[in-house]
Amino acid sequence: MRILLTGANGQLGQELQRVLTGEDVIPANRPDYELMDPTLSAKIAATRPDLVIHLAGYTDVDGCERDPETAYAVNAQGTRCVSEGAAKANARLIYLSTDYVFDGKKTEPYTERDPVNPLNVYGRSKLAGEEEAVKGCRRTLVLRTSWLYGVHGNNFVKTILSLAVTQPELRVVEDQRGSPTYARHLAQVIAGLIRSDVTGVIHAGGEGECSRYEFAKAILQEAGLGCRVVPISTVESGRLALRPPYSALSAAFLHQHGLSLPPWREGVRQFLMDRVKHMEPSA
Ligand SMILES: NC(=O)c1ccc[n+]([C@@H]2O[C@H](COP(=O)([O-])OP(=O)(O)OC[C@H]3O[C@@H](n4cnc5c(N)ncnc54)[C@H](OP(=O)(O)O)[C@@H]3O)[C@@H](O)[C@H]2O)c1
């Protein structure tokens, strides 16, 4: 299958390329595949993909808050170009979206049917991207994930591990709960979805839930690091963009498609093992 992969050099993109080895994958990175380029849809159509997996986006949540114009240009209008390109090629589209489309007022995992109400610019621009994806291409699957981390790129897990060796204690938010998702596990789920013709919305996050504080403690425990972790509130953290206090994703619908992700803590263990291999010089 010919698959055009936007954001191929991002943390999930690199894992997907590793998993989709038997497929004809076209990595679609900047500058050739710039989301703000008005000729992008024609470029995508010209590659004649069977499937477009659209991962690229402006993913810096506080950055989006500071620069809403770019957030919408990349995450909404950029996604429109991608979906029009997919439609012109008569391809399927899988669009990666986020748990931040929810406001966090629930206390149990969000299902695909729950109403959306994003609290920040990132969430609103990704939701606009969901709408563009569905409007532009009839064969679209919106895949929402959460708290993503992997061996490539920067993320919460890597930040905790590097701060733990330089700081006497870490202050981590305890009033945000969600489902940490290991990028390699999510890539395997996406590989399981590429031959289905399912459309609509599916949630796919690491199984179970925890607070950011519990997540940090688990990372340090699994890594054998003894740094003290102090729970703080979201207000104390002083971040620019509001975050939902609760955004765990229900796996029930994903299970109906015969797919699942391991429990989130198993993701942390696997990440730590894979990270060692990733850091080893190749033979
Ligand atoms: N990270 C999370 O916690 C999380 C949670 C839920 C959902 N998601 C969604 O999952 C997807 C993958 O996330 P990720 O963490 O793998 O992303 P990431 O590592 O931040 O990578 C983002 C990718 O988008 C590309 N990109 C950014 N701006 C672009 C532009 N204007 N034109 C073309 N490409 C552009 C980047 O290219 P450069 O390398 O050139 O900058 C990079 O390849 C995203 O759609 C994100 O919204 C992420």
Coordinates of C-alpha atoms and ligand atoms in Angstrom, one line a residue:
M1 CA 0.0 0.0 0.0
R2 CA 1.2 3.5 -0.9
I3 CA 1.1 5.6 2.3
L4 CA 1.9 9.3 2.5
L5 CA 3.0 10.2 6.0
T6 CA 3.0 13.8 7.1
G7 CA 5.0 14.7 10.2
A8 CA 7.2 11.6 9.4
N9 CA 10.1 13.1 11.5
G10 CA 8.0 13.7 14.6
Q11 CA 7.9 11.3 17.5
L12 CA 5.0 9.2 16.3
G13 CA 6.0 9.5 12.6
Q14 CA 9.4 7.9 13.3
E15 CA 7.8 5.0 15.1
L16 CA 5.2 4.5 12.3
Q17 CA 8.0 4.3 9.7
R18 CA 9.6 1.6 11.9
V19 CA 6.3 -0.4 12.1
L20 CA 5.2 0.0 8.5
T21 CA 8.2 -1.6 6.9
G22 CA 6.3 -3.8 4.5
E23 CA 4.5 -0.8 3.0
D24 CA 5.5 1.8 0.4
V25 CA 5.8 4.8 2.8
I26 CA 6.4 8.3 1.5
P27 CA 7.7 10.5 4.3
A28 CA 6.2 14.0 3.8
N29 CA 8.2 16.4 5.8
R30 CA 9.1 20.1 5.6
P31 CA 10.1 21.9 3.5
D32 CA 8.7 19.8 0.6
Y33 CA 5.4 19.2 2.5
E34 CA 4.8 22.5 4.3
L35 CA 1.3 22.6 5.8
M36 CA 1.0 26.4 5.1
D37 CA 1.8 25.9 1.4
P38 CA -1.3 26.5 -0.8
T39 CA -0.1 24.0 -3.4
L40 CA 0.1 21.2 -0.8
S41 CA -3.1 19.4 -1.8
A42 CA -2.0 19.2 -5.4
K43 CA 1.4 17.9 -4.3
I44 CA -0.3 15.2 -2.2
A45 CA -2.6 14.2 -5.0
A46 CA 0.3 13.9 -7.4
T47 CA 2.0 11.2 -5.2
R48 CA -1.2 9.1 -5.7
P49 CA -1.3 7.6 -2.2
D50 CA -3.8 4.9 -1.2
L51 CA -3.7 6.3 2.3
V52 CA -2.7 9.5 3.9
I53 CA -1.7 9.4 7.6
H54 CA -1.7 13.0 8.8
L55 CA 0.4 13.5 11.9
A56 CA 2.1 16.9 11.2
G57 CA 0.8 19.7 13.3
Y58 CA 1.7 22.6 15.6
T59 CA 1.9 20.5 18.8
D60 CA 3.4 23.1 21.2
V61 CA 0.3 23.7 23.4
D62 CA 1.6 27.0 25.0
G63 CA 3.1 28.0 21.6
C64 CA -0.4 27.8 20.1
E65 CA -1.8 30.0 22.8
R66 CA 0.8 32.7 22.0
D67 CA 0.4 32.4 18.3
P68 CA -3.2 31.4 17.5
E69 CA -2.9 32.5 13.9
T70 CA -0.2 30.0 13.1
A71 CA -2.0 27.3 15.2
Y72 CA -5.1 27.6 12.9
A73 CA -3.0 28.0 9.7
V74 CA -1.2 24.7 10.5
N75 CA -3.7 22.6 12.4
A76 CA -6.9 23.7 10.6
Q77 CA -6.2 25.1 7.2
G78 CA -3.2 22.8 6.8
T79 CA -5.4 19.8 7.5
R80 CA -7.9 21.1 4.9
C81 CA -5.2 21.0 2.2
V82 CA -4.2 17.5 3.3
S83 CA -7.7 16.2 3.2
E84 CA -8.4 17.8 -0.2
G85 CA -5.2 16.2 -1.4
A86 CA -6.3 12.8 -0.1
A87 CA -9.8 13.2 -1.6
K88 CA -8.3 14.1 -5.1
A89 CA -6.3 10.9 -5.0
N90 CA -9.3 9.0 -3.8
A91 CA -7.2 7.9 -0.8
R92 CA -8.3 7.2 2.8
L93 CA -7.2 9.7 5.5
I94 CA -6.2 9.0 9.1
Y95 CA -6.0 12.3 11.0
L96 CA -4.3 12.3 14.5
S97 CA -6.1 14.4 17.0
T98 CA -6.1 15.0 20.7
D99 CA -7.7 14.5 24.1
Y100 CA -7.5 18.3 24.4
V101 CA -10.7 18.6 22.4
F102 CA -12.4 17.9 25.8
D103 CA -12.9 20.3 28.7
G104 CA -12.1 17.7 31.4
K105 CA -15.4 18.0 33.3
K106 CA -16.0 14.3 33.2
T107 CA -14.6 11.9 35.8
E108 CA -14.6 8.8 33.7
P109 CA -13.0 8.1 30.3
Y110 CA -14.2 10.1 27.4
T111 CA -16.0 8.1 24.6
E112 CA -16.1 9.0 21.0
R113 CA -19.7 10.2 21.5
D114 CA -18.9 12.7 24.3
P115 CA -19.4 16.4 23.4
V116 CA -16.2 18.3 22.7
N117 CA -15.4 21.7 24.3
P118 CA -11.6 22.5 24.0
L119 CA -10.1 24.8 26.6
N120 CA -7.1 26.1 24.7
V121 CA -6.1 27.3 21.2
Y122 CA -4.3 24.0 20.5
G123 CA -7.4 22.0 21.2
R124 CA -9.6 24.3 19.3
S125 CA -7.3 24.3 16.3
K126 CA -7.0 20.5 16.3
L127 CA -10.8 20.3 16.6
A128 CA -11.1 22.6 13.6
G129 CA -8.6 20.2 11.9
E130 CA -11.0 17.3 12.7
E131 CA -13.8 19.1 11.0
E132 CA -11.7 20.0 7.9
A133 CA -10.5 16.4 7.7
V134 CA -14.0 15.0 7.6
K135 CA -15.4 17.7 5.3
G136 CA -12.5 17.4 2.8
C137 CA -12.3 13.7 2.5
R138 CA -15.2 11.3 2.8
R139 CA -13.0 8.4 3.8
T140 CA -11.6 9.9 7.0
L141 CA -10.8 8.3 10.3
V142 CA -10.0 10.7 13.2
L143 CA -7.8 9.0 15.7
R144 CA -7.6 10.8 19.1
T145 CA -4.7 10.1 21.4
S146 CA -3.3 11.6 24.6
W147 CA -0.1 12.3 26.5
L148 CA 2.1 10.9 23.7
Y149 CA 5.8 10.2 24.3
G150 CA 8.4 8.2 22.5
V151 CA 12.1 7.7 22.1
H152 CA 12.3 10.4 19.4
G153 CA 11.7 14.1 20.0
N154 CA 10.9 15.9 23.3
N155 CA 8.2 14.9 25.7
F156 CA 7.2 14.7 29.3
V157 CA 8.9 11.4 30.0
K158 CA 12.3 12.6 28.7
T159 CA 11.9 15.8 30.6
I160 CA 11.3 14.0 33.9
L161 CA 14.3 11.7 33.3
S162 CA 16.7 14.5 32.5
L163 CA 15.5 16.8 35.3
A164 CA 15.8 13.9 37.8
V165 CA 19.6 13.8 37.4
T166 CA 20.1 17.5 37.8
Q167 CA 17.4 18.7 40.3
P168 CA 17.0 17.7 44.0
E169 CA 13.2 17.5 43.6
L170 CA 10.6 17.8 40.8
R171 CA 7.4 19.7 41.1
V172 CA 4.7 18.0 39.1
V173 CA 1.0 18.8 38.5
E174 CA -1.4 16.4 40.3
D175 CA -4.8 17.9 39.2
Q176 CA -4.5 16.7 35.6
R177 CA -5.4 13.1 34.8
G178 CA -5.1 11.3 31.5
S179 CA -3.8 8.3 29.6
P180 CA -0.1 8.3 28.8
T181 CA 0.5 6.7 25.4
Y182 CA 3.8 5.2 24.2
A183 CA 4.3 6.2 20.6
R184 CA 5.5 2.7 19.6
H185 CA 2.3 1.1 21.0
L186 CA 0.2 3.6 19.2
A187 CA 2.1 3.0 15.9
Q188 CA 1.2 -0.7 16.2
V189 CA -2.5 0.2 16.6
I190 CA -2.3 2.4 13.6
A191 CA -0.7 -0.4 11.6
G192 CA -3.7 -2.5 12.6
L193 CA -6.1 0.1 11.3
I194 CA -4.6 0.8 7.9
R195 CA -6.4 -2.0 6.1
S196 CA -9.7 -1.5 7.7
D197 CA -12.1 1.0 6.1
V198 CA -13.4 2.3 9.4
T199 CA -14.3 6.0 9.3
G200 CA -15.5 8.4 12.0
V201 CA -13.7 8.9 15.3
I202 CA -11.7 6.4 17.4
H203 CA -9.9 6.9 20.7
A204 CA -6.6 5.2 21.3
G205 CA -4.6 6.0 24.4
G206 CA -2.6 3.9 26.8
E207 CA -4.9 1.6 28.9
G208 CA -5.9 3.1 32.3
E209 CA -5.2 6.6 33.7
C210 CA -3.1 8.5 36.1
S211 CA -2.3 12.1 37.2
R212 CA 0.9 13.8 35.8
Y213 CA 2.3 13.4 39.4
E214 CA 1.6 9.6 39.4
F215 CA 3.1 9.4 35.9
A216 CA 6.3 11.2 37.0
K217 CA 6.6 8.9 40.0
A218 CA 6.1 5.8 37.9
I219 CA 8.8 6.9 35.3
L220 CA 11.3 7.5 38.1
Q221 CA 10.5 4.2 39.8
E222 CA 10.8 2.2 36.6
A223 CA 14.0 3.9 35.8
G224 CA 15.4 3.3 39.3
L225 CA 15.9 7.0 40.0
G226 CA 15.4 8.3 43.6
C227 CA 14.4 11.9 42.9
R228 CA 11.7 13.4 45.2
V229 CA 8.5 14.4 43.4
V230 CA 6.3 17.2 44.9
P231 CA 2.7 17.4 43.8
I232 CA 1.6 20.9 42.8
S233 CA -1.6 22.3 41.2
T234 CA -2.1 23.4 37.6
V235 CA -2.3 27.0 38.8
E236 CA 1.0 26.7 40.6
S237 CA 2.6 25.3 37.4
G238 CA 2.0 28.7 35.8
R239 CA 1.6 27.3 32.2
L240 CA 0.1 29.7 29.7
A241 CA -2.6 27.4 28.2
L242 CA -5.4 25.9 30.2
R243 CA -5.3 22.1 30.3
P244 CA -8.3 19.8 30.9
P245 CA -8.2 18.4 34.5
Y246 CA -9.4 15.0 33.2
S247 CA -8.9 13.7 29.7
A248 CA -8.5 9.9 29.8
L249 CA -9.8 8.2 26.7
S250 CA -12.1 5.2 26.7
A251 CA -10.7 2.2 24.8
A252 CA -14.1 0.4 24.5
F253 CA -14.6 1.3 20.8
L254 CA -11.0 0.5 19.9
H255 CA -11.5 -3.0 21.5
Q256 CA -14.6 -3.5 19.3
H257 CA -12.2 -3.2 16.3
G258 CA -10.0 -6.0 17.8
L259 CA -7.3 -3.6 18.8
S260 CA -5.8 -2.4 22.1
L261 CA -2.9 -0.6 23.7
P262 CA -1.1 -2.1 26.8
P263 CA -1.6 -0.5 30.2
W264 CA 0.2 2.9 30.4
R265 CA 2.8 1.7 32.9
E266 CA 3.8 -1.1 30.6
G267 CA 4.4 1.6 28.0
V268 CA 6.8 3.3 30.4
R269 CA 8.7 0.0 30.9
Q270 CA 8.9 -0.6 27.2
F271 CA 10.0 3.0 26.5
L272 CA 12.9 2.6 29.0
M273 CA 14.0 -0.6 27.3
D274 CA 13.7 0.8 23.8
R275 CA 15.5 4.0 24.8
V276 CA 18.6 2.1 25.8
K277 CA 18.6 0.3 22.4
H278 CA 18.0 3.6 20.7
M279 CA 21.0 5.2 22.4
E280 CA 23.3 2.3 21.7
P281 CA 25.5 3.0 18.6
S282 CA 24.4 0.8 15.7
A283 CA 26.8 -2.0 14.8
Ligands
LIG1 N1 2.3 15.0 21.7 C1 1.2 14.7 22.3 O1 1.1 14.6 23.6 C2 -0.1 14.5 21.5 C3 -1.2 14.2 22.2 C4 -2.4 14.0 21.4 C5 -2.4 14.1 20.0 N2 -1.2 14.4 19.4 C6 -1.2 14.5 17.9 O2 -0.5 13.5 17.4 C7 0.2 13.9 16.2 C8 1.7 13.5 16.3 O3 2.2 14.1 17.4 P1 3.8 14.1 17.7 O4 4.0 14.3 19.2 O5 4.4 12.9 17.0 O6 4.3 15.4 17.0 P2 5.7 16.1 17.0 O7 6.8 15.1 17.5 O8 5.6 17.4 17.7 O9 6.0 16.3 15.4 C9 5.2 17.2 14.8 C10 5.5 17.1 13.3 O10 4.8 18.1 12.6 C11 5.7 18.7 11.7 N3 5.2 20.1 11.5 C12 5.0 21.1 12.3 N4 4.6 22.2 11.7 C13 4.6 21.9 10.4 C14 4.3 22.7 9.2 N5 3.9 24.0 9.3 N6 4.3 22.0 8.0 C15 4.7 20.7 7.9 N7 5.0 20.0 9.0 C16 5.0 20.6 10.2 C17 7.0 18.7 12.4 O11 8.0 19.0 11.5 P3 9.4 19.6 11.9 O12 10.2 18.5 12.6 O13 10.0 20.1 10.6 O14 9.1 20.7 12.9 C18 7.0 17.3 12.9 O15 7.4 16.4 11.9 C19 0.0 15.4 16.1 O16 -1.0 15.6 15.1 C20 -0.5 15.8 17.5 O17 -1.4 16.9 17.4 C21 0.0 14.6 20.1

